[in-house]
Amino acid sequence: MKQYFKVDEWNIIEEGLHPEDNRIYESVMSLGNGHMGIRGNFEESYSGNSLQGTYIAGVYYPDKTKVGWWKVGYPEYYAKVINATNFIGIDLYINGEKVDLAKTKVKDFKRILNMKHGYLLRTFTIIDSKNRETKIEVKRFLSIADKEIAAISYSVTPIGHDAKVTFIPYLDGYVSNEDSNYNEKFWVEIDKWVEKYKGYLTVKTKKLNFYVSTAMKYSVIQDDKTEVDVETIEKKKYVGNKITLIAKKDKTTTLYKYISVTTNRDYPTDKIKDKALEKVENAYNKGFEKLFHEHSKAWDKLWEESDIVIEGDTKAQQGIRFNIFQLNQTYLGDDPRLNIGPKGFTGEKYGGSTYWDTEAFCFNFYLSTRGEQVAKNLLLYRYKHLEKAKENAKKLGMKGALYPMVTMTGEECHNEWEITFEEIHRNAAISYAIFNYVRYTGDKNYLADYGFEVLVETSRYWADRVTYNPRKDKYMILGVTGPNEYENNVNNNWYTNTMASWNLEYTLKVKELLETEYPEKYNKLVNKLNLTEEELNKWKDIINKMYYPYVESLDVFEQQDGYMDKELKVVEDIPKDELPLNQNWSWDRILRSCFIKQADVIQGLYFLSDRFDIETKKRNFDFYEPRTVHESSLSPCVHSVIASEIGYKDKAYELYLRTARLDLDNINKDTDDGLHITSMAGTWMAIVEGFGGMKVKNNTLSFKPFIPDNWNKYSFKILFRGHLLKITVTKKEVIIKQEKGQNFNIRVYDENYLLPKDGKVIVKLNK
Ligand code: BGC
């Protein structure tokens, strides 16, 4: 396997310039702070292969849906995450020669993503046409402490010669998306202004009127002061300054560029310019070091809450840290309007921000590391979209609510019929997150205040979507796509049928709970929702008579009707150069084959873990995993959790490493498009729920840890019902320390323990 980065616990290091893989490096080196993000693009011009990307949370473009054959029910638009004003730009000329790392001679190039303090550092030496060397060092960060602020320090040191240096710091809104039709530009200029040392630009999206103001201010600091000449530049959607000076031999000249980015999502439209100017002024007055100090302190806190420490395996350590780092850069839960996009701020792919990924994969990470309120915000996000989900179901001729496959505002913005109309299992994931939240937090009020409505409407959808088959006296769900997107339009996907029925069951269970514990609220809800006995009976009938495909000879669940009619090969049979299948095989060949993109039956075993015994999990894992190509980033993590549970420790570790290093090692050969943010939370699951065996059942937190053979020790922290715990697993013992909270009971390897306030429970490691 090609090694892209040096293995290091806290840093992601690229040594030497890699023009051929530059997009991969750019994705991995992305920075973000929940409000905005940028790919690891260079400040100075680069004419080589690059995907320019600056993204602002919640700012998108509804691109008109264009398809060959319009199908009733298609959404009007596809939400594009749009490339916004480039604010990092600083063109550089040394002795009149433009620095362009695709053309300029360069040596000792290093690009380092420092995860501990959240910054990107580049160091390199350029060699001009007269063989003179000049050292460059560039450091930038997007402040986690003040989300609208970014800062760059750009230093130039000529070695053994005086150099005439020209910096052109600029803001450029003349940008487009690579995936835009006919190179369409999404922004129009509203206002701009530039003077020496300062400038700003306001642009607005052509549709939806998102206004974004970007302001910059800079200073130039020299070891040996020289005269500085400054000119202003104005172009279409562009402001800049041209700064020319002499950089003295062996002395360092640094340009500090401060940037603020404000939008009318956060302020009234007529205030964003003033706000941007005020913020950039404050940033400038604080200075680079102070801003950086505040930023890195905020990172210290985030790491304190969410770090996982692994001893004895630097590759694994780097992998998990990279995942946690990117998750925290993407979403911190402080803005309930936002959600977690599969690519975060690292690329254009997967327009729209919210997929079932949030509920199925990201939820637990945020629940355990950021706490109940953040998790609740994620649930409320969907609650607020309930009306839209009802409209969506209606549009498709169905009752109840069908949540969109992909969304920005609650409206569907995905337009491939086999997914938009058929990948309906997502509805159950949204209900499952409610169950998961209540199981973990014990917050039953949520059910009465919000959850029940979502459960009833999703249940109504399922009750309408099933088909009763009188010949078999069974309910079936026809024409679906399960989580395994390498099969479309199948009948009776086991996972979908199982989760649909579970959704109905849970709704009925919650109904009973509300009836007894919240009678007043319950009565109001019954009226509001027009809930009738007749429909409740229908739900019970569906639960009793749901059809589940099953392979008797192997005693495994059948992924869908007809799966066993396929040529049953295993992934080992596929020649290596034909992988990944989605880049090598025709689509019809993929559909006909038995190869599975991602956890499907296994996803069901994971969600409804308590319903299936270890033997059942083993049999299904043994049958399906060897046929799974894991070409969705969401696949290895779930498999890893199940592998841990059934005692397949090596397999669990192998799959863990695959999920943790998916982007660092470009395993699915698509990191150039951006990072797989949502599956990164799956990596966390693989350690905490897999290796750590963490579960919550009957209001009790339990652990069943093991340690991978090549690890000496690992530890993670979790928040649980007001308790902050640190779990450490060594080769010999499991130590559960209570860092915050009162005495409470936990279970370790199925035994009860009292975990005292400020105390520990130490249990011998079960080998
Ligand atoms: C997966 C989906 C997922 C989407 C976004 C697809 O490749 O098959 O399950 O929701 O990516 O991450």
JSON list of C-alpha atoms and ligand atoms in Angstrom, two decimals, residues 342 350 355-357 405 423 483 485 597-598 632 634 678, ligand 1:
[
{"chain": "A", "resi": 342, "resn": "PRO", "atom": "CA", "xyz": [-20.41, 13.35, 4.46]},
{"chain": "A", "resi": 350, "resn": "TYR", "atom": "CA", "xyz": [-22.39, 14.78, -1.85]},
{"chain": "A", "resi": 355, "resn": "TYR", "atom": "CA", "xyz": [-27.73, 11.91, 5.19]},
{"chain": "A", "resi": 356, "resn": "TRP", "atom": "CA", "xyz": [-28.79, 8.98, 7.33]},
{"chain": "A", "resi": 357, "resn": "ASP", "atom": "CA", "xyz": [-25.07, 8.98, 8.16]},
{"chain": "A", "resi": 405, "resn": "MET", "atom": "CA", "xyz": [-32.12, 10.84, 1.57]},
{"chain": "A", "resi": 423, "resn": "GLU", "atom": "CA", "xyz": [-33.52, 3.82, -0.09]},
{"chain": "A", "resi": 483, "resn": "PRO", "atom": "CA", "xyz": [-27.94, 0.11, 2.78]},
{"chain": "A", "resi": 485, "resn": "GLU", "atom": "CA", "xyz": [-26.35, 0.34, -2.74]},
{"chain": "A", "resi": 597, "resn": "LYS", "atom": "CA", "xyz": [-20.98, -2.38, -0.85]},
{"chain": "A", "resi": 598, "resn": "GLN", "atom": "CA", "xyz": [-21.50, -1.91, 2.87]},
{"chain": "A", "resi": 632, "resn": "SER", "atom": "CA", "xyz": [-18.71, 2.68, 1.29]},
{"chain": "A", "resi": 634, "resn": "LEU", "atom": "CA", "xyz": [-19.47, 3.48, 6.36]},
{"chain": "A", "resi": 678, "resn": "THR", "atom": "CA", "xyz": [-19.32, 10.73, 8.59]},
{"chain": "B", "resi": 1, "resn": "BGC", "atom": "C1", "xyz": [-23.39, 5.23, 1.04]},
{"chain": "B", "resi": 1, "resn": "BGC", "atom": "C2", "xyz": [-24.58, 5.78, 1.79]},
{"chain": "B", "resi": 1, "resn": "BGC", "atom": "C3", "xyz": [-24.21, 7.09, 2.42]},
{"chain": "B", "resi": 1, "resn": "BGC", "atom": "C4", "xyz": [-23.62, 8.05, 1.42]},
{"chain": "B", "resi": 1, "resn": "BGC", "atom": "C5", "xyz": [-23.08, 9.30, 2.05]},
{"chain": "B", "resi": 1, "resn": "BGC", "atom": "C6", "xyz": [-22.90, 6.27, 0.03]},
{"chain": "B", "resi": 1, "resn": "BGC", "atom": "O1", "xyz": [-21.77, 5.80, -0.62]},
{"chain": "B", "resi": 1, "resn": "BGC", "atom": "O2", "xyz": [-23.73, 4.05, 0.36]},
{"chain": "B", "resi": 1, "resn": "BGC", "atom": "O3", "xyz": [-24.98, 4.84, 2.78]},
{"chain": "B", "resi": 1, "resn": "BGC", "atom": "O4", "xyz": [-25.33, 7.65, 3.02]},
{"chain": "B", "resi": 1, "resn": "BGC", "atom": "O5", "xyz": [-22.56, 7.44, 0.73]},
{"chain": "B", "resi": 1, "resn": "BGC", "atom": "O6", "xyz": [-22.05, 9.01, 2.96]}
]
